[in-house]
CSV table of C-alpha atoms in Angstrom, one decimal:
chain,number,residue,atom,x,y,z
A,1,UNK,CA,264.8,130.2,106.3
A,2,UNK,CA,264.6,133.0,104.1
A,3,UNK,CA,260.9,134.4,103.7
A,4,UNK,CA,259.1,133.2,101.0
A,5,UNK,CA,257.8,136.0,99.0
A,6,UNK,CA,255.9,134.4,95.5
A,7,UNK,CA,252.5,133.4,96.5
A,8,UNK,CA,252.7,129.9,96.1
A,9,UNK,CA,254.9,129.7,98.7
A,10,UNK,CA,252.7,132.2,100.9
A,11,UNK,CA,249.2,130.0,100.0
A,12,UNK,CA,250.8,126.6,101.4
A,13,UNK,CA,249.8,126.0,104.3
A,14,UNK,CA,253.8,124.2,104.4
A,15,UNK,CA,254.8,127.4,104.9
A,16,UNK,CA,253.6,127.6,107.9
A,17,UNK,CA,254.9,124.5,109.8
A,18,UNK,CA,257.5,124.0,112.0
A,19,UNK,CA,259.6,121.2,109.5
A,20,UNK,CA,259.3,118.7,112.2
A,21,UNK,CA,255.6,118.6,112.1
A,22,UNK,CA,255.9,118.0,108.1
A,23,UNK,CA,258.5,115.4,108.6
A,24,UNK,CA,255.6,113.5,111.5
A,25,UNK,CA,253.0,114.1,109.0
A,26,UNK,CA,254.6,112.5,105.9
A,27,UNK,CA,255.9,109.5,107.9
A,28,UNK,CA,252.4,108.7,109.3
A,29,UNK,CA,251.6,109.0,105.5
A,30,UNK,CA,253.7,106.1,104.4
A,31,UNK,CA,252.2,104.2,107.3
A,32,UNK,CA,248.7,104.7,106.4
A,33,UNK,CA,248.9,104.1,102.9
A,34,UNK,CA,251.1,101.2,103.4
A,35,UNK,CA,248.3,99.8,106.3
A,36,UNK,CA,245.4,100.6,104.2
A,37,UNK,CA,246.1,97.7,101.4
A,38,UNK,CA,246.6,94.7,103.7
A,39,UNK,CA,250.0,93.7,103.6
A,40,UNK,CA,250.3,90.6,105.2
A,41,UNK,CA,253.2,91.9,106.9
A,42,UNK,CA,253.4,95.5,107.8
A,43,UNK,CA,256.9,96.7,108.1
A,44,UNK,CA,257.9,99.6,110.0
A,45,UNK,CA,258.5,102.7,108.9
A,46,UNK,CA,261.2,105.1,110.5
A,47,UNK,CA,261.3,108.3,110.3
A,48,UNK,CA,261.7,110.8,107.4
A,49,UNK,CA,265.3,111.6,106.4
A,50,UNK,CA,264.9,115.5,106.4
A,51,UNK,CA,266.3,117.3,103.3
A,52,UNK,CA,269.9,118.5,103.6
A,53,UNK,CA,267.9,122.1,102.8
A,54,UNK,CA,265.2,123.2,103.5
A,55,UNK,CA,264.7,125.9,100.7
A,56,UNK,CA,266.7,126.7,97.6
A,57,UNK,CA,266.7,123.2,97.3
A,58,UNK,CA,264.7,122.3,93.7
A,59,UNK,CA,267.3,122.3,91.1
A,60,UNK,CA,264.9,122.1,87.9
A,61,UNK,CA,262.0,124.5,87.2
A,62,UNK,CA,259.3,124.2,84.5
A,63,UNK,CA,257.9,127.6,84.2
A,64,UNK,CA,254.8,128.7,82.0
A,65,UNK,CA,255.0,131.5,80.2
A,66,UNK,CA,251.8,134.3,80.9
A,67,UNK,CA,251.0,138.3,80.1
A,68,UNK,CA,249.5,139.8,82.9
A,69,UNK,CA,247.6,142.4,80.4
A,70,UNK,CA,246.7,145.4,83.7
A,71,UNK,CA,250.8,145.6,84.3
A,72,UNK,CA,252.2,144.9,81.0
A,73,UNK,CA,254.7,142.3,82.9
A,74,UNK,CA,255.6,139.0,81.4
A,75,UNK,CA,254.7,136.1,83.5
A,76,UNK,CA,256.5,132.9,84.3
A,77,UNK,CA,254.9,130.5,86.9
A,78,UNK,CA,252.7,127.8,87.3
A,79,UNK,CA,248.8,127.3,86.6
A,80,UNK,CA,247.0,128.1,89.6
A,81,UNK,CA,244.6,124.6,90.1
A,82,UNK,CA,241.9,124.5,88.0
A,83,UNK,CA,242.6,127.9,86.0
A,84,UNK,CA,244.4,129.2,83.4
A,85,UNK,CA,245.4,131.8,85.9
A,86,UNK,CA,249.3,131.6,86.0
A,87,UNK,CA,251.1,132.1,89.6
A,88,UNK,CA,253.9,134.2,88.4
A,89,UNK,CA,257.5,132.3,90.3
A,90,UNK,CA,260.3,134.9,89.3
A,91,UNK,CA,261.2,134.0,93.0
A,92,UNK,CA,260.3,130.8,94.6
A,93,UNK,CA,262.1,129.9,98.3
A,94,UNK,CA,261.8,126.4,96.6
A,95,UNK,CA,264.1,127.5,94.1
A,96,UNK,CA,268.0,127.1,93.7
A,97,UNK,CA,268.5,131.3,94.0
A,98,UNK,CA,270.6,131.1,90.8
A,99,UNK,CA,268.1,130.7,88.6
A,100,UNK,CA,266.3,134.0,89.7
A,101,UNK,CA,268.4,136.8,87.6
A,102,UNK,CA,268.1,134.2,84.8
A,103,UNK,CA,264.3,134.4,85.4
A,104,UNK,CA,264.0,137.9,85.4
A,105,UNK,CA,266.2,138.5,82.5
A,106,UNK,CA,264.2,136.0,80.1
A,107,UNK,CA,261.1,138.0,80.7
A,108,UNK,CA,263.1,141.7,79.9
A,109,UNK,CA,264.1,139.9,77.3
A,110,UNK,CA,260.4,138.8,75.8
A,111,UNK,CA,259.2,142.5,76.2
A,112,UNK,CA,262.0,143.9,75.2
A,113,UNK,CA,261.8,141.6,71.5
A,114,UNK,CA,258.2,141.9,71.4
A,115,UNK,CA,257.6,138.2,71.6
A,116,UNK,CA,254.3,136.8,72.2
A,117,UNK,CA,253.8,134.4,74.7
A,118,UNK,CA,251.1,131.4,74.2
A,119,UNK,CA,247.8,131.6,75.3
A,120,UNK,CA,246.4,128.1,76.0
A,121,UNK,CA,242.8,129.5,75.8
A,122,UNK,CA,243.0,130.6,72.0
A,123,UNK,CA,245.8,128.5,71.0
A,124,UNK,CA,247.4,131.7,69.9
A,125,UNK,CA,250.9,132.7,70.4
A,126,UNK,CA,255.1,131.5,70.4
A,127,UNK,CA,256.6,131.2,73.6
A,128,UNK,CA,254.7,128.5,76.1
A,129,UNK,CA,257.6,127.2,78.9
A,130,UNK,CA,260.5,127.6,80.1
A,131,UNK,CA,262.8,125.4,81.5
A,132,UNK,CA,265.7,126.0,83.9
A,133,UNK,CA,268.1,123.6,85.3
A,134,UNK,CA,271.0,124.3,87.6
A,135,UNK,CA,273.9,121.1,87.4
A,136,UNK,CA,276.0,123.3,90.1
A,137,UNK,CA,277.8,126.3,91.1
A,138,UNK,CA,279.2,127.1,87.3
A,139,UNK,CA,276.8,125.7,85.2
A,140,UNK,CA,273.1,126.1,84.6
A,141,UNK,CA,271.4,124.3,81.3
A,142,UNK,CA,268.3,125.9,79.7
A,143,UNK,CA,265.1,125.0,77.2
A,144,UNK,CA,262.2,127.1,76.0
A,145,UNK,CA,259.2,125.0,74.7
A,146,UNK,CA,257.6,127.3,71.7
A,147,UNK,CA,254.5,126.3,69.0
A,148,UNK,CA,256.9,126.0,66.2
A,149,UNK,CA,260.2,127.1,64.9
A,150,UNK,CA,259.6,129.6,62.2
A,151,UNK,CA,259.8,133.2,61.1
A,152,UNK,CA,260.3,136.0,63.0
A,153,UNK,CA,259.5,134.8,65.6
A,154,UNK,CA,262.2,132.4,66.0
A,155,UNK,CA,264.7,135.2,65.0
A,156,UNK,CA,263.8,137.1,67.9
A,157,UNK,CA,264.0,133.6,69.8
A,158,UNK,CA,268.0,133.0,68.6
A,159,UNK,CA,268.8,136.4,69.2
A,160,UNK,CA,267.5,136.1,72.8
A,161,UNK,CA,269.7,132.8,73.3
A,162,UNK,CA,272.4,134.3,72.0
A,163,UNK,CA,271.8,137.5,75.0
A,164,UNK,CA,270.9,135.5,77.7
A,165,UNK,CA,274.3,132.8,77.0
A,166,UNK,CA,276.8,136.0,76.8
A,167,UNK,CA,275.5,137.6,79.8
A,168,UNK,CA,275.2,134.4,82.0
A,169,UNK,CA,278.0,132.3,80.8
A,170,UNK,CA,276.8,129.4,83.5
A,171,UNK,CA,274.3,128.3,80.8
A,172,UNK,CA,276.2,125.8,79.5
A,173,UNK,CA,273.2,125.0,76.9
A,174,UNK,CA,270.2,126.2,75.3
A,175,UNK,CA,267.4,123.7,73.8
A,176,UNK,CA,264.4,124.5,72.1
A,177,UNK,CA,261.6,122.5,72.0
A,178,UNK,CA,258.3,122.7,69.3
A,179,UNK,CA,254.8,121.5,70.9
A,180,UNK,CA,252.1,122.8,68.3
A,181,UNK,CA,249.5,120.8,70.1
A,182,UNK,CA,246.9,121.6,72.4
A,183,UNK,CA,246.6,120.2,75.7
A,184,UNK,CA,248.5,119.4,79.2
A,185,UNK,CA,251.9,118.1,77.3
A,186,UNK,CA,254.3,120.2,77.9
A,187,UNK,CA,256.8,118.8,75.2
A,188,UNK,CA,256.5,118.1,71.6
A,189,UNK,CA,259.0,115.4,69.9
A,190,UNK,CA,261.4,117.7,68.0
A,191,UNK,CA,264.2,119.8,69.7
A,192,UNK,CA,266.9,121.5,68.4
A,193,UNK,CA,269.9,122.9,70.0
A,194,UNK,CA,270.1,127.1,70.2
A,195,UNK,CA,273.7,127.6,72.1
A,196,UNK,CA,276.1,125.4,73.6
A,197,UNK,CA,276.1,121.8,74.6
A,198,UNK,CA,273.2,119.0,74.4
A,199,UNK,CA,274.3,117.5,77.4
A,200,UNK,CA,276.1,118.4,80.2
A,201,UNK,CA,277.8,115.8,83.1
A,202,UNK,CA,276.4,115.6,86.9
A,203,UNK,CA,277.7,113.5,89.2
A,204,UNK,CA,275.3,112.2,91.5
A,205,UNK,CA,278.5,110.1,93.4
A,206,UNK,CA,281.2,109.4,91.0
A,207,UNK,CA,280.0,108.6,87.6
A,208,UNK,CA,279.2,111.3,85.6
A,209,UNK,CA,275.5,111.4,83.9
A,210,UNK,CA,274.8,113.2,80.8
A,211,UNK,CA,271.5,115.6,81.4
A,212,UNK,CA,270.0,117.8,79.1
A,213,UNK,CA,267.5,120.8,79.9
A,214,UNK,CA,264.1,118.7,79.4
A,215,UNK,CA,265.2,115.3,80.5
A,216,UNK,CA,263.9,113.9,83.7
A,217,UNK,CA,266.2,114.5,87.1
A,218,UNK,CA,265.2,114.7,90.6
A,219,UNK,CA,265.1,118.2,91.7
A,220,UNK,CA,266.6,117.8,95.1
A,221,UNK,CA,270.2,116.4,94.0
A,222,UNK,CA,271.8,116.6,97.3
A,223,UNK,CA,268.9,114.6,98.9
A,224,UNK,CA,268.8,112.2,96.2
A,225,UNK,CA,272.8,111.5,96.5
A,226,UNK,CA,272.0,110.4,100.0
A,227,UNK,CA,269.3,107.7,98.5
A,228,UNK,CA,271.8,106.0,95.9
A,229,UNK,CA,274.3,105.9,98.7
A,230,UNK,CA,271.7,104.3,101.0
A,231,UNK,CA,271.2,102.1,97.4
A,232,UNK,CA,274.9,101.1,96.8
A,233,UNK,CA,275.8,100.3,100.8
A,234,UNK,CA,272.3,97.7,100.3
A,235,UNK,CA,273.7,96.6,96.8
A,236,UNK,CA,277.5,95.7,98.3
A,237,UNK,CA,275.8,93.9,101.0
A,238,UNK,CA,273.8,91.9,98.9
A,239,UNK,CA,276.8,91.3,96.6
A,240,UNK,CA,278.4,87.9,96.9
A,241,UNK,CA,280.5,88.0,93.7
A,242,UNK,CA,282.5,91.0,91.5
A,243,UNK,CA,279.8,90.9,88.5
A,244,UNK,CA,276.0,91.0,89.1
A,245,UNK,CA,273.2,92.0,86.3
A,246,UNK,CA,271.4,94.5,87.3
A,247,UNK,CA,268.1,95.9,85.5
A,248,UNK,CA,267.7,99.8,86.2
A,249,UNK,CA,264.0,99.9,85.2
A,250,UNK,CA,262.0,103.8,84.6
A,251,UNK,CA,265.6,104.6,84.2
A,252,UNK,CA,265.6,108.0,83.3
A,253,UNK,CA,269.1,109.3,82.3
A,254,UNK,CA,270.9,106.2,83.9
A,255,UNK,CA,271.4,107.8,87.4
A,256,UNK,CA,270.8,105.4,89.4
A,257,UNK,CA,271.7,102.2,88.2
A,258,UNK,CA,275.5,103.7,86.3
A,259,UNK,CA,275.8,105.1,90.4
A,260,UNK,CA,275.5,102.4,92.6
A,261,UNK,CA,276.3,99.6,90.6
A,262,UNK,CA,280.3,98.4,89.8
A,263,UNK,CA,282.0,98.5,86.5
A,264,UNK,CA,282.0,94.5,86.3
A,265,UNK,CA,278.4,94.6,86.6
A,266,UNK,CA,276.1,93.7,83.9
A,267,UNK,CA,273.4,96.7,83.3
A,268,UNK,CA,270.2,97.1,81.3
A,269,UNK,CA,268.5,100.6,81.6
A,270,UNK,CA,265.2,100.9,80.2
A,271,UNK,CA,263.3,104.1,79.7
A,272,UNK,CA,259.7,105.0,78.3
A,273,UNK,CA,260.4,109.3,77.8
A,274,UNK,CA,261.6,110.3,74.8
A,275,UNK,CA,263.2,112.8,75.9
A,276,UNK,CA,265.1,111.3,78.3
A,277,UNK,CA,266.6,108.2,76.7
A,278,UNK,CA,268.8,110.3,74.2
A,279,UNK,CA,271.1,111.4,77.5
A,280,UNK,CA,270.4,107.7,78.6
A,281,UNK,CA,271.9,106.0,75.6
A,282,UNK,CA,275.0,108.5,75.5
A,283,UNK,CA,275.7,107.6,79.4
A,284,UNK,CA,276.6,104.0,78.7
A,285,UNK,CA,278.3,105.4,75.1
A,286,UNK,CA,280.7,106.7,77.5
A,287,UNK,CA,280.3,103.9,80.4
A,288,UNK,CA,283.0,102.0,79.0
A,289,UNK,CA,282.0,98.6,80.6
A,290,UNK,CA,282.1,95.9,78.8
A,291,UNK,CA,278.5,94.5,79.7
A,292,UNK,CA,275.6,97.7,79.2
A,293,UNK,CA,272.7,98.1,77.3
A,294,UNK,CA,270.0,101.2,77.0
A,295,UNK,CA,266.7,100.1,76.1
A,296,UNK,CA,264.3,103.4,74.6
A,297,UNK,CA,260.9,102.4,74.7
A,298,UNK,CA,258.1,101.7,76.9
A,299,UNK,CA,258.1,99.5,79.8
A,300,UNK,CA,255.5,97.1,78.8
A,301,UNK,CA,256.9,96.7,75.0
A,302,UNK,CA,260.7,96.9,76.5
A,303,UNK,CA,260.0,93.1,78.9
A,304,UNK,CA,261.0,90.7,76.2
A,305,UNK,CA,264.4,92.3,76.7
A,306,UNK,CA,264.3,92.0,79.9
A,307,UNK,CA,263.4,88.5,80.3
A,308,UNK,CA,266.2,87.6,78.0
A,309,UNK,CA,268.5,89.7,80.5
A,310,UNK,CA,267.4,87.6,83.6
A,311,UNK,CA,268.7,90.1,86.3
A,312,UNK,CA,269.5,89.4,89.3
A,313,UNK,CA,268.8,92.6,90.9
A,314,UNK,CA,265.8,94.7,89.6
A,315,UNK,CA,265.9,98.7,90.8
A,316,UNK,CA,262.4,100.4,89.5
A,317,UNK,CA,261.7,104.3,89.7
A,318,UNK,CA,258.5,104.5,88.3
A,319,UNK,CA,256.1,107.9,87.7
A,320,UNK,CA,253.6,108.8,90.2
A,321,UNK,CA,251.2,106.1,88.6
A,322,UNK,CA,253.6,103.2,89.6
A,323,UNK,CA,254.5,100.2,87.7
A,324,UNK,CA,252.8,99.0,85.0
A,325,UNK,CA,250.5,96.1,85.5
A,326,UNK,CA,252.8,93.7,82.9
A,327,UNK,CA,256.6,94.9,84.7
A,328,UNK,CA,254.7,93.3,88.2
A,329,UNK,CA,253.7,90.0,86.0
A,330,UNK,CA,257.5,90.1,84.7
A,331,UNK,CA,258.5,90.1,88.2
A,332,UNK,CA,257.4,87.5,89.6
A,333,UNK,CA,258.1,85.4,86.6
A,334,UNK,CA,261.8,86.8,86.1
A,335,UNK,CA,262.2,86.7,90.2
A,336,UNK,CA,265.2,88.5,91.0
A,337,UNK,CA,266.8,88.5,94.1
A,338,UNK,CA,266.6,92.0,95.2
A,339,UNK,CA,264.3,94.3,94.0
A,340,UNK,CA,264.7,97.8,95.0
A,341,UNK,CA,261.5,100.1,94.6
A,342,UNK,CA,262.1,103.7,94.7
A,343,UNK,CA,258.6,105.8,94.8
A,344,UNK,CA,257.6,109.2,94.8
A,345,UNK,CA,253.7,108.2,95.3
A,346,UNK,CA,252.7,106.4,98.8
A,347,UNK,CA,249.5,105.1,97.5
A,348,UNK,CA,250.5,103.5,94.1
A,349,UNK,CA,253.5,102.3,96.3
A,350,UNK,CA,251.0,100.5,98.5
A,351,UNK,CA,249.1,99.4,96.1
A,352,UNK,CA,252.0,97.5,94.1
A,353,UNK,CA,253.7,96.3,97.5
A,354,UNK,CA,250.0,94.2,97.7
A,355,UNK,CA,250.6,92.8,94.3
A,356,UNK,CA,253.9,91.8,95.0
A,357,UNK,CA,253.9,90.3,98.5
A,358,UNK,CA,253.3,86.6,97.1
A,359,UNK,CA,256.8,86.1,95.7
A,360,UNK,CA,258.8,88.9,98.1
A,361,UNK,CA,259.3,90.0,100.9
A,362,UNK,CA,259.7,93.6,102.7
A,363,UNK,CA,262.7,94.2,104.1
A,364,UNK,CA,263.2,97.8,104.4
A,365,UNK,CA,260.9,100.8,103.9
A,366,UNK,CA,262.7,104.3,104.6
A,367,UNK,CA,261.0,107.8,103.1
A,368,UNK,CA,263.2,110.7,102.5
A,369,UNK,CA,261.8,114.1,102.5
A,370,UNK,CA,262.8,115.3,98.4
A,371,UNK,CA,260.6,118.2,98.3
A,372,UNK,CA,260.3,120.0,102.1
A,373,UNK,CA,257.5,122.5,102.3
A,374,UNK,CA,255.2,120.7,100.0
A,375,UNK,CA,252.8,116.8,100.4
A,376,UNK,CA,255.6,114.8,98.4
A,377,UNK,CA,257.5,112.5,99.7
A,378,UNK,CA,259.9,109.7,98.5
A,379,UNK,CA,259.9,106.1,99.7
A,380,UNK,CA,263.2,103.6,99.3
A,381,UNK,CA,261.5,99.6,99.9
A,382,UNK,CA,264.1,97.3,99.4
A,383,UNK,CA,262.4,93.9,98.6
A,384,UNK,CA,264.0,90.3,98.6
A,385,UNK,CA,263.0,87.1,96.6
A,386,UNK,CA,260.7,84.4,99.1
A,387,UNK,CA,262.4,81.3,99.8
């Protein structure tokens, strides 16, 4: 592996582990969390499916921008825990090595046209984040998150898109995004396209998915193609007839659901971010089936539609929080037949397991190792309806 150099990478103590001992260590995790609620069955858990890569694996990086004022130099990291400090990630061993030169070049560019980043302390300042996302070898999508959109400022900010997209013709698009507000948000709720294309395709297996640069997507795409094939081999088997309806539930951008499910399926995507249901609702524009539907809102205002739906297979990818309290009431009430839970957080996992044990039952629990060299890990649980 090549040897980290930032010093996030030097200050986890990931860094220095053998990747076996990680892969032990987030396994037992599943297990205790899952043993901790009182399940009245406790399933077993295998072990971890280790990431294709080890490093060079994250695909998406939200940077913060930062002066260092004793070198002059342009930062663009990550808040240290705790501080305003930023940890400065022009390399990261975590990151797809493509977006490095892009990196670099952005903050040339911010020195070079004497634009001033943000400064969360005195809510002074233009350019807070930026955002880098690499779809594959040829293309790379881009965002910077700024206070507002005016002036010279945003000159400066057009003339830089225009630089970085004729030197680095793999960014296939450049957003901009205003946030004027303090606080931990990154995004505001008004972007506006500087170069190129809105939305570019991936394809995760063989449907294409519109992204754009600030819409959610797992960061470690080969990894996560291996968990909707593990998905669609479970759906198939489950399948006893051509046409199923399928709810794909904390949706995002369609991925999962439009992957693993067949064109004569029935599909309802709902999504809460506002940012992401734009490239949702243009992935089943272009679907083509005859029976699809994108729901934009959030979950707990989104359940009439779903009771009116009545699916027979339910596939939830909630945030780190899990589900909402009302989706698990829906559940049990709507009772589909297969419910497949994919989590990114062992304890609210565990926790919503417990609440959903009286009307199904575990069948499979397998983590996959998304994010090597850090605590995360993802959990597939495949669930079926009691008898």
């Amino acid at each position: 592996m090549t040897q980290p150099r930032c010093q996030h990478c030097q200050d986890s103590e990931w860094y220095h582990r053998p990747y076996g001992e990680e892969l032990a260590w987030k396994q037992s995790r599943v297990h205790d969390c899952l043993s901790q609620v009182g399940l009245s069955v406790m399933p077993d858990i295998p072990s971890v499916i280790a990431s294709p890569q080890e490093s060079g694996y994250r695909a998406t990086a939200k940077l913060a921008f930062g002066f260092d004022k004793a070198t002059g130099q342009v930062l663009l990291g990550i808040y240290k825990p705790g501080t305003h400090e930023i940890v400065d990630l022009e390399w990261c061993s975590e990151h797809n090595p493509a977006m490095q030169p892009v990196i670099h070049r952005v903050k040339e560019l911010v020195l070079e046209l004497g634009l001033p980043v943000y400064n969360e302390i005195r809510h002074k300042g233009f350019l807070r984040y930026f955002f880098l996302r690499v779809l594959d070898e040829e293309r790379m999508m881009a965002a910077f998150v700024t206070v507002h959109n005016e002036g010279e400022w945003q000159k400066k900010l057009l003339t830089m898109a225009k630089r970085l997209a004729a030197e680095f013709p793999t960014l296939r698009g450049i957003d901009q995004n205003m946030n004027p507000d303090r606080g931990n948000r990154i995004l505001g709720y008004h972007s506006e396209l500087l170069h190129g294309q809105l939305y570019s395709p991936v394809y995760f297996l063989e449907k294409a998915i519109p992204v754009s640069a600030n819409s959610f997507m797992q960061v470690n795409l080969a990894q996560f193609k291996n968990i909707l094939q593990l998905m669609r081999e479970r759906l198939d088997a489950f399948r006893t007839e051509a046409s199923l309806r399928v709810a794909d539930i904390y949706a995002g951008t369609g991925a999962i659901g439009r992957s693993i499910t067949r064109d004569t399926d029935s599909l309802m995507m709902i999504e809460g971010d506002r940012h992401t249901q734009s490239p949702m609702v243009e992935g089943a524009r272009q679907d083509g089936r005859d029976e699809i539907s994108a729901v934009g809102g959030m979950i707990e205002d989104s359940l009439i539609s779903l009771e009116l739906f009545e699916p027979e297979v339910a596939i939830v990818n909630p945030p780190r929080k899990g589900l909402a309290s009302e989706l698990i009431g829906d559940l049990k009430v709507l009772k589909p037949r297969l419910l497949m839970y994919l989590s990114c957080n062992p304890e609210t996992l565990a926790r919503d397991l417990k609440l959903l044990q009286s009307h199904f039952r575990i069948e499979r629990v397998q983590p996959f190792d998304m994010m090597p060299r850090t605590e995360h890990v993802e959990t597939l649980c495949v669930l079926e309806l009691m008898d």
